[in-house]
């Protein structure tokens, strides 16, 4: 078996939806 | 006739990082598989981050969408309970505080992504992110 040389690594924050751009008051 | 692409028969796919076994890099550089992530991983990563902070988003409503295999989820975000609606595929996983991955259709999530999921329900508190105030 040949393992792929480069496995994609994803940043943790890509897993979380950005729901609120900012808290403004 | 509507344009047909060869891929149009398959459902729209989710981002690749939700597939079981995907390698996720935390803010401190550690690598984890997506299925092994814990609530603390998100909290600690956000603490390190200079741009992002964790917010909690409570599921207030889940309803069907006109788009096939999609749902509209209404969240109350943050301490101000800002109302946000998002339309997502029913298999789209959200991370619930203290619980882990949850989706509107855990069966589809497991089928399509092999990611084991709980059923997302009204009242669940999901991890979300906001930008830290930069001004």
Coordinates of N, CA, C and O in Angstrom, one line a residue:
Chain A
X1 N 0.8 -1.2 0.0 CA 0.0 0.0 0.0 C 0.9 1.3 0.0 O 1.8 1.4 0.8
X2 N 0.5 2.1 -0.9 CA 1.2 3.4 -0.9 C 0.4 4.5 -0.2 O -0.8 4.7 -0.6
X3 N 1.0 5.0 0.8 CA 0.2 6.1 1.5 C 0.4 7.4 0.8 O 1.4 7.7 0.2
X4 N -0.7 8.2 0.7 CA -0.6 9.5 0.1 C 0.5 10.4 0.8 O 0.5 10.3 2.1
X5 N 1.2 11.1 0.1 CA 2.3 11.9 0.7 C 1.7 13.1 1.4 O 2.2 13.5 2.4
X6 N 0.7 13.7 0.8 CA 0.2 14.9 1.4 C -1.3 14.7 1.7 O -2.1 14.4 0.9
X7 N -1.5 14.7 3.0 CA -2.9 14.6 3.5 C -3.4 16.0 3.8 O -2.7 16.7 4.4
X8 N -4.6 16.3 3.2 CA -5.0 17.7 3.5 C -5.3 17.9 5.0 O -5.8 17.0 5.7
X9 N -4.9 19.0 5.5 CA -5.1 19.4 6.9 C -6.0 20.6 6.9 O -5.7 21.6 6.2
X10 N -7.1 20.6 7.6 CA -8.0 21.7 7.6 C -7.9 22.4 8.9 O -7.8 21.8 10.0
X11 N -8.0 23.7 8.9 CA -8.0 24.5 10.1 C -9.3 24.3 10.9 O -10.4 24.1 10.4
X12 N -9.2 24.3 12.2 CA -10.3 23.9 13.1 C -11.5 24.8 12.9 O -12.6 24.4 13.0
X13 N -11.2 26.1 12.6 CA -12.4 27.0 12.5 C -13.2 26.8 11.2 O -14.3 27.3 11.1
X14 N -12.7 26.0 10.3 CA -13.5 25.8 9.1 C -14.7 24.9 9.5 O -15.7 24.8 8.7
X15 N -14.6 24.2 10.6 CA -15.7 23.3 11.0 C -16.9 24.0 11.7 O -17.9 23.5 11.9
X16 N -16.7 25.3 12.0 CA -17.7 26.0 12.8 C -18.3 27.1 11.9 O -17.5 27.9 11.3
X17 N -19.6 27.1 11.7 CA -20.2 28.2 10.9 C -20.0 29.6 11.6 O -20.1 29.7 12.8
X18 N -19.7 30.5 10.8 CA -19.7 31.9 11.2 C -21.1 32.4 11.2 O -21.7 32.7 10.2
X19 N -21.7 32.5 12.4 CA -23.1 32.9 12.4 C -23.3 34.3 12.6 O -24.2 34.9 12.0
X20 N -22.5 34.9 13.4 CA -22.7 36.3 13.7 C -21.4 37.1 13.4 O -20.4 36.8 13.9
X21 N -21.5 38.1 12.5 CA -20.3 38.8 12.1 C -19.7 39.6 13.3 O -18.5 39.7 13.4
X22 N -20.6 40.2 14.1 CA -20.1 41.0 15.2 C -21.2 41.3 16.1 O -22.4 41.2 15.8
X23 N -20.8 41.7 17.3 CA -21.9 42.1 18.3 C -21.8 43.6 18.3 O -20.8 44.2 18.8
X24 N -22.8 44.3 17.8 CA -22.8 45.7 17.8 C -23.9 46.3 18.7 O -25.0 45.8 18.6
X25 N -23.5 47.1 19.6 CA -24.5 47.8 20.4 C -24.0 49.2 20.8 O -23.0 49.7 20.3
Chain B
X1 N -34.8 22.8 -22.2 CA -34.6 21.9 -21.1 C -33.5 22.5 -20.2 O -32.6 23.2 -20.6
X2 N -33.6 22.1 -18.9 CA -32.6 22.7 -18.0 C -31.2 22.0 -18.2 O -31.2 20.9 -18.7
X3 N -30.2 22.8 -18.1 CA -28.9 22.2 -18.3 C -28.6 21.1 -17.3 O -28.9 21.2 -16.1
X4 N -28.1 20.0 -17.8 CA -27.8 18.9 -16.9 C -26.3 18.6 -16.9 O -25.7 18.5 -18.0
X5 N -25.7 18.6 -15.8 CA -24.3 18.3 -15.7 C -24.2 16.8 -15.2 O -25.2 16.3 -14.7
X6 N -23.1 16.2 -15.5 CA -23.0 14.8 -15.2 C -23.1 14.6 -13.7 O -23.5 13.5 -13.2
X7 N -22.9 15.6 -12.9 CA -22.9 15.4 -11.4 C -24.2 15.8 -10.8 O -24.4 15.7 -9.6
X8 N -25.1 16.2 -11.7 CA -26.4 16.8 -11.1 C -27.2 15.7 -10.4 O -28.1 16.1 -9.6
X9 N -27.0 14.5 -10.7 CA -27.8 13.4 -10.1 C -27.4 13.2 -8.6 O -28.2 12.8 -7.9
X10 N -26.2 13.6 -8.3 CA -25.8 13.3 -6.9 C -26.1 14.6 -6.1 O -26.2 15.7 -6.6
X11 N -26.3 14.4 -4.9 CA -26.7 15.5 -4.0 C -25.5 16.4 -3.8 O -24.3 15.9 -3.9
X12 N -25.7 17.6 -3.5 CA -24.6 18.5 -3.3 C -23.8 18.0 -2.1 O -24.3 17.6 -1.1
X13 N -22.5 18.1 -2.3 CA -21.7 17.5 -1.2 C -21.3 18.5 -0.2 O -21.2 19.7 -0.4
X14 N -21.0 18.0 1.0 CA -20.5 18.8 2.1 C -19.1 19.1 1.9 O -18.4 18.4 1.2
X15 N -18.6 20.1 2.6 CA -17.1 20.3 2.6 C -16.4 19.1 3.1 O -16.9 18.3 3.9
X16 N -15.2 18.8 2.5 CA -14.5 17.6 2.8 C -14.0 17.4 4.2 O -13.8 16.3 4.6
X17 N -13.9 18.5 5.0 CA -13.4 18.3 6.3 C -14.4 17.7 7.3 O -14.0 17.3 8.4
X18 N -15.6 17.5 6.9 CA -16.6 16.8 7.7 C -16.5 15.2 7.5 O -17.2 14.5 8.3
X19 N -15.8 14.8 6.5 CA -15.7 13.4 6.3 C -14.9 12.7 7.4 O -13.8 13.3 7.9
X20 N -15.4 11.6 8.0 CA -14.7 10.9 9.0 C -13.2 10.7 8.6 O -13.0 10.2 7.5
X21 N -12.3 10.9 9.5 CA -10.9 10.7 9.3 C -10.2 12.0 8.8 O -8.9 12.0 8.7
X22 N -10.9 13.0 8.5 CA -10.3 14.3 8.1 C -9.4 14.8 9.2 O -9.7 14.7 10.4
X23 N -8.2 15.3 8.8 CA -7.3 15.8 9.8 C -7.5 17.3 10.0 O -7.6 18.1 9.1
X24 N -7.7 17.6 11.3 CA -8.0 19.0 11.6 C -6.9 19.5 12.5 O -6.4 18.9 13.4
X25 N -6.4 20.7 12.1 CA -5.4 21.4 12.9 C -5.9 22.4 13.9 O -6.7 23.3 13.5
X26 N -5.6 22.1 15.2 CA -6.1 23.1 16.2 C -5.2 24.3 16.2 O -4.1 24.3 15.6
X27 N -5.6 25.3 17.0 CA -4.9 26.6 17.0 C -3.5 26.4 17.5 O -2.5 27.1 17.2
X28 N -3.3 25.4 18.4 CA -1.9 25.2 19.0 C -1.1 24.3 18.1 O 0.0 23.9 18.4
X29 N -1.6 23.9 16.9 CA -0.8 23.1 15.9 C -1.1 21.7 16.0 O -0.7 20.9 15.1
X30 N -1.7 21.2 17.1 CA -2.0 19.8 17.2 C -3.0 19.3 16.1 O -3.9 20.1 15.7
X31 N -2.8 18.1 15.7 CA -3.7 17.5 14.7 C -4.6 16.5 15.4 O -4.2 15.7 16.2
X32 N -5.9 16.6 15.0 CA -6.9 15.6 15.4 C -7.8 15.2 14.3 O -7.9 16.0 13.3
X33 N -8.3 14.0 14.4 CA -9.4 13.6 13.4 C -10.7 14.3 13.8 O -11.0 14.5 15.0
X34 N -11.4 14.6 12.8 CA -12.7 15.4 13.0 C -13.6 14.7 14.0 O -14.3 15.3 14.8
X35 N -13.6 13.3 13.9 CA -14.5 12.6 14.8 C -14.0 12.6 16.3 O -14.8 12.2 17.2
X36 N -12.8 13.0 16.5 CA -12.2 12.9 17.9 C -12.3 14.3 18.5 O -11.8 14.4 19.7
X37 N -12.8 15.3 17.9 CA -12.8 16.6 18.4 C -13.7 16.7 19.7 O -14.8 16.1 19.7
X38 N -13.3 17.5 20.6 CA -14.1 17.7 21.9 C -14.4 19.2 22.0 O -13.7 20.0 21.4
X39 N -15.3 19.4 22.8 CA -15.7 20.8 23.1 C -14.5 21.7 23.5 O -14.3 22.8 23.0
X40 N -13.6 21.1 24.3 CA -12.4 21.8 24.8 C -11.5 22.2 23.6 O -10.8 23.2 23.7
X41 N -11.5 21.4 22.6 CA -10.6 21.7 21.5 C -11.0 23.0 20.8 O -10.1 23.8 20.5
X42 N -12.3 23.2 20.7 CA -12.8 24.4 20.1 C -12.5 25.6 21.0 O -12.1 26.7 20.6
X43 N -12.8 25.4 22.3 CA -12.7 26.5 23.3 C -11.2 26.9 23.4 O -10.9 28.1 23.3
X44 N -10.3 25.9 23.5 CA -8.9 26.3 23.6 C -8.4 26.9 22.4 O -7.6 27.9 22.4
X45 N -8.8 26.4 21.2 CA -8.3 27.0 20.0 C -8.8 28.5 19.8 O -8.1 29.4 19.4
X46 N -10.0 28.7 20.3 CA -10.5 30.1 20.2 C -9.8 31.0 21.2 O -9.6 32.2 20.9
X47 N -9.4 30.4 22.3 CA -8.6 31.3 23.3 C -7.3 31.7 22.7 O -6.8 32.8 22.9
X48 N -6.7 30.8 22.0 CA -5.4 31.2 21.4 C -5.6 32.1 20.2 O -4.7 33.0 20.0
X49 N -6.7 32.0 19.5 CA -6.9 32.8 18.3 C -7.0 34.3 18.6 O -7.6 34.7 19.6
X50 N -6.4 35.1 17.8 CA -6.5 36.5 18.0 C -7.7 37.1 17.2 O -8.0 38.3 17.5
X51 N -8.3 36.3 16.4 CA -9.4 36.9 15.6 C -10.8 36.4 15.9 O -11.8 37.0 15.7
X52 N -10.8 35.1 16.5 CA -12.1 34.5 16.6 C -12.4 34.2 18.1 O -11.5 34.0 18.9
X53 N -13.7 34.3 18.4 CA -14.1 33.9 19.7 C -15.3 33.0 19.6 O -16.1 33.0 18.6
X54 N -15.4 32.1 20.6 CA -16.5 31.1 20.6 C -17.8 31.8 21.1 O -17.8 32.7 22.0
X55 N -18.8 31.5 20.4 CA -20.1 32.0 20.8 C -21.0 30.8 20.9 O -20.8 29.8 20.3
X56 N -22.1 30.9 21.7 CA -23.0 29.8 21.7 C -24.3 30.2 20.9 O -24.7 31.3 21.0
X57 N -24.7 29.3 20.2 CA -25.9 29.5 19.3 C -26.9 28.4 19.7 O -26.7 27.3 19.5
X58 N -28.0 28.9 20.2 CA -29.1 28.0 20.6 C -30.1 27.8 19.5 O -30.6 28.7 18.9
X59 N -30.3 26.5 19.2 CA -31.3 26.2 18.2 C -32.7 26.5 18.7 O -33.2 26.1 19.7
X60 N -33.3 27.4 17.9 CA -34.7 27.8 18.3 C -35.8 27.2 17.5 O -36.9 27.1 17.9
X61 N -35.4 26.9 16.2 CA -36.4 26.3 15.3 C -35.7 25.6 14.2 O -34.7 26.0 13.7
X62 N -36.3 24.5 13.8 CA -35.8 23.8 12.6 C -37.0 23.5 11.7 O -38.0 22.9 12.2
X63 N -36.9 24.0 10.5 CA -38.0 23.7 9.6 C -37.5 23.3 8.2 O -36.4 23.5 7.9
X64 N -38.4 22.7 7.5 CA -38.1 22.2 6.2 C -37.8 23.4 5.2 O -38.2 24.5 5.5
X65 N -37.1 23.1 4.2 CA -36.8 24.1 3.2 C -37.3 23.6 1.8 O -37.6 22.5 1.6
X66 N -37.5 24.6 0.9 CA -37.9 24.3 -0.4 C -36.8 23.6 -1.2 O -37.0 22.9 -2.1
X67 N -35.6 23.8 -0.7 CA -34.5 23.1 -1.4 C -34.4 21.7 -0.9 O -34.6 21.4 0.3
X68 N -34.3 20.8 -1.8 CA -34.3 19.4 -1.4 C -33.2 19.0 -0.5 O -32.1 19.6 -0.5
X69 N -33.5 18.2 0.5 CA -32.5 17.7 1.5 C -31.9 18.9 2.3 O -30.8 18.8 2.8
X70 N -32.7 19.9 2.4 CA -32.2 21.1 3.2 C -33.2 21.4 4.3 O -34.3 21.1 4.3
X71 N -32.6 22.1 5.3 CA -33.5 22.6 6.4 C -33.1 24.0 6.7 O -31.9 24.5 6.4
X72 N -34.0 24.8 7.3 CA -33.7 26.1 7.7 C -33.6 26.0 9.3 O -34.6 25.6 9.9
X73 N -32.5 26.4 9.8 CA -32.3 26.4 11.3 C -32.2 27.8 11.8 O -31.4 28.6 11.2
X74 N -33.0 28.1 12.8 CA -32.9 29.4 13.3 C -32.2 29.3 14.7 O -32.6 28.5 15.5
X75 N -31.2 30.2 14.8 CA -30.4 30.2 16.0 C -30.6 31.5 16.8 O -30.8 32.6 16.1
X76 N -30.4 31.5 18.1 CA -30.2 32.7 18.9 C -28.7 32.7 19.2 O -28.3 31.8 20.0
X77 N -28.0 33.7 18.7 CA -26.6 33.7 18.8 C -26.1 34.7 19.9 O -26.5 35.8 19.9
X78 N -25.2 34.1 20.8 CA -24.5 35.0 21.7 C -25.4 35.5 22.8 O -26.6 35.2 22.9
X79 N -24.8 36.3 23.7 CA -25.6 36.8 24.8 C -26.7 37.8 24.4 O -27.7 37.9 25.1
X80 N -26.5 38.4 23.2 CA -27.6 39.3 22.7 C -28.7 38.5 22.0 O -29.7 39.1 21.6
X81 N -28.5 37.2 21.9 CA -29.5 36.4 21.3 C -29.9 36.9 19.9 O -31.1 37.0 19.5
X82 N -28.9 37.3 19.1 CA -29.2 37.7 17.7 C -29.8 36.6 17.0 O -29.3 35.4 17.0
X83 N -30.8 36.9 16.2 CA -31.5 35.8 15.5 C -30.8 35.6 14.1 O -30.7 36.6 13.3
X84 N -30.4 34.4 13.9 CA -29.8 34.1 12.6 C -30.4 32.8 12.1 O -30.6 31.8 12.8
X85 N -30.7 32.9 10.8 CA -31.3 31.7 10.1 C -30.3 31.2 9.1 O -29.7 32.0 8.3
X86 N -30.1 29.9 9.1 CA -29.2 29.4 8.0 C -29.9 28.2 7.4 O -30.6 27.5 8.0
X87 N -29.7 28.2 6.1 CA -30.2 27.0 5.3 C -29.0 26.1 5.0 O -28.0 26.5 4.5
X88 N -29.2 24.9 5.5 CA -28.1 23.9 5.4 C -28.7 22.6 4.9 O -29.9 22.3 5.0
X89 N -27.8 21.8 4.3 CA -28.2 20.4 4.0 C -28.5 19.7 5.3 O -27.9 20.0 6.4
X90 N -29.5 18.8 5.3 CA -29.9 18.1 6.5 C -28.8 17.3 7.2 O -28.8 17.0 8.4
X91 N -27.8 16.9 6.4 CA -26.7 16.2 6.9 C -25.6 17.0 7.5 O -24.6 16.5 8.0
X92 N -25.7 18.4 7.3 CA -24.6 19.3 7.8 C -24.5 19.2 9.3 O -25.4 19.4 10.1
X93 N -23.3 18.8 9.8 CA -23.1 18.7 11.2 C -22.7 20.0 11.9 O -21.9 20.7 11.4
X94 N -23.4 20.1 13.0 CA -23.0 21.2 14.0 C -22.4 20.6 15.2 O -22.8 19.5 15.6
X95 N -21.6 21.3 15.9 CA -21.0 20.8 17.1 C -21.7 21.3 18.3 O -21.8 22.6 18.5
X96 N -22.3 20.5 19.1 CA -23.1 20.9 20.2 C -22.2 20.8 21.5 O -21.5 19.8 21.7
X97 N -22.3 21.9 22.3 CA -21.5 21.9 23.5 C -21.7 20.7 24.3 O -22.8 20.3 24.6
X98 N -20.6 20.1 24.7 CA -20.6 19.0 25.6 C -21.2 17.7 25.0 O -21.3 16.7 25.7
X99 N -21.5 17.7 23.8 CA -22.2 16.6 23.2 C -21.5 16.1 22.0 O -21.2 14.9 21.8
X100 N -21.1 17.0 21.1 CA -20.4 16.6 19.9 C -21.3 16.9 18.6 O -22.2 17.7 18.7
X101 N -20.9 16.2 17.6 CA -21.6 16.4 16.3 C -23.0 16.1 16.3 O -23.4 15.0 16.8
X102 N -23.8 16.9 15.7 CA -25.3 16.7 15.6 C -25.7 17.3 14.3 O -25.2 18.3 13.8
X103 N -26.7 16.6 13.7 CA -27.3 17.1 12.5 C -28.8 16.9 12.4 O -29.3 16.1 13.3
X104 N -29.4 17.5 11.5 CA -30.9 17.3 11.4 C -31.2 15.9 11.0 O -32.2 15.4 11.3
X105 N -30.3 15.3 10.2 CA -30.5 13.9 9.8 C -29.3 13.1 10.1 O -28.4 12.9 9.2
X106 N -29.1 12.6 11.3 CA -27.9 11.8 11.7 C -27.7 10.6 10.8 O -26.6 10.3 10.5
X107 N -28.8 10.0 10.3 CA -28.7 8.9 9.4 C -27.9 9.2 8.1 O -27.1 8.5 7.7
X108 N -28.3 10.4 7.6 CA -27.7 10.8 6.3 C -26.2 11.2 6.6 O -25.4 11.0 5.7
X109 N -26.0 11.8 7.7 CA -24.6 12.2 8.0 C -23.7 11.0 8.1 O -22.6 11.0 7.6
X110 N -24.3 10.0 8.8 CA -23.5 8.8 8.9 C -23.3 8.1 7.6 O -22.2 7.6 7.3
X111 N -24.3 8.1 6.8 CA -24.3 7.5 5.5 C -23.3 8.2 4.6 O -22.5 7.5 3.9
X112 N -23.4 9.5 4.6 CA -22.6 10.3 3.6 C -21.2 10.5 4.1 O -20.2 10.6 3.3
X113 N -21.0 10.8 5.3 CA -19.7 11.2 5.9 C -19.1 10.2 6.8 O -17.9 10.4 7.2
X114 N -19.8 9.2 7.2 CA -19.4 8.2 8.2 C -19.1 8.8 9.6 O -18.5 8.3 10.4
X115 N -19.6 10.1 9.7 CA -19.4 10.8 11.0 C -20.6 10.5 11.9 O -21.7 10.8 11.5
X116 N -20.4 9.9 13.0 CA -21.5 9.6 13.8 C -22.0 10.8 14.5 O -21.2 11.7 15.0
X117 N -23.3 11.0 14.5 CA -24.0 12.2 14.9 C -25.1 12.0 15.8 O -25.8 10.9 15.7
X118 N -25.5 12.9 16.6 CA -26.7 12.9 17.3 C -27.8 13.7 16.5 O -27.4 14.4 15.5
X119 N -29.0 13.6 16.9 CA -30.0 14.4 16.2 C -30.0 15.8 16.8 O -30.1 16.0 18.0
X120 N -29.9 16.8 15.9 CA -30.0 18.2 16.3 C -31.4 18.6 16.7 O -32.3 18.3 15.9
X121 N -31.6 19.1 17.9 CA -32.9 19.4 18.4 C -33.0 20.9 18.8 O -32.0 21.5 19.2
X122 N -34.3 21.4 18.9 CA -34.5 22.7 19.5 C -34.0 22.7 20.9 O -34.2 21.7 21.7
X123 N -33.2 23.7 21.2 CA -32.7 23.9 22.6 C -31.2 23.5 22.6 O -30.5 23.8 23.6
X124 N -30.7 22.8 21.6 CA -29.3 22.4 21.6 C -28.5 23.7 21.5 O -28.9 24.6 20.8
X125 N -27.3 23.7 22.1 CA -26.5 24.9 22.1 C -25.2 24.5 21.3 O -24.4 23.7 21.7
X126 N -25.1 25.1 20.1 CA -24.1 24.8 19.2 C -22.9 25.8 19.3 O -23.1 26.9 19.7
X127 N -21.7 25.2 19.0 CA -20.6 26.1 19.0 C -20.6 27.0 17.7 O -20.9 26.4 16.6
X128 N -20.5 28.2 17.9 CA -20.3 29.1 16.7 C -19.2 30.1 17.0 O -18.7 30.1 18.1
X129 N -18.8 30.8 16.0 CA -17.7 31.7 16.1 C -18.1 33.1 15.7 O -18.9 33.2 14.8
X130 N -17.5 34.0 16.4 CA -17.7 35.4 15.9 C -16.3 36.0 15.8 O -15.3 35.5 16.4
X131 N -16.2 37.0 15.0 CA -14.9 37.8 15.0 C -14.8 38.6 16.2 O -15.7 39.3 16.6
X132 N -13.6 38.6 16.8 CA -13.4 39.5 17.9 C -13.4 40.9 17.4 O -13.0 41.1 16.2
X133 N -13.9 41.8 18.2 CA -13.9 43.2 17.7 C -12.5 43.7 17.4 O -11.7 43.7 18.3
X134 N -12.3 44.1 16.2 CA -11.0 44.5 15.8 C -10.9 46.0 15.8 O -9.8 46.6 15.6
X135 N -12.0 46.7 16.0 CA -11.9 48.2 15.9 C -11.5 48.7 17.3 O -11.8 48.2 18.3

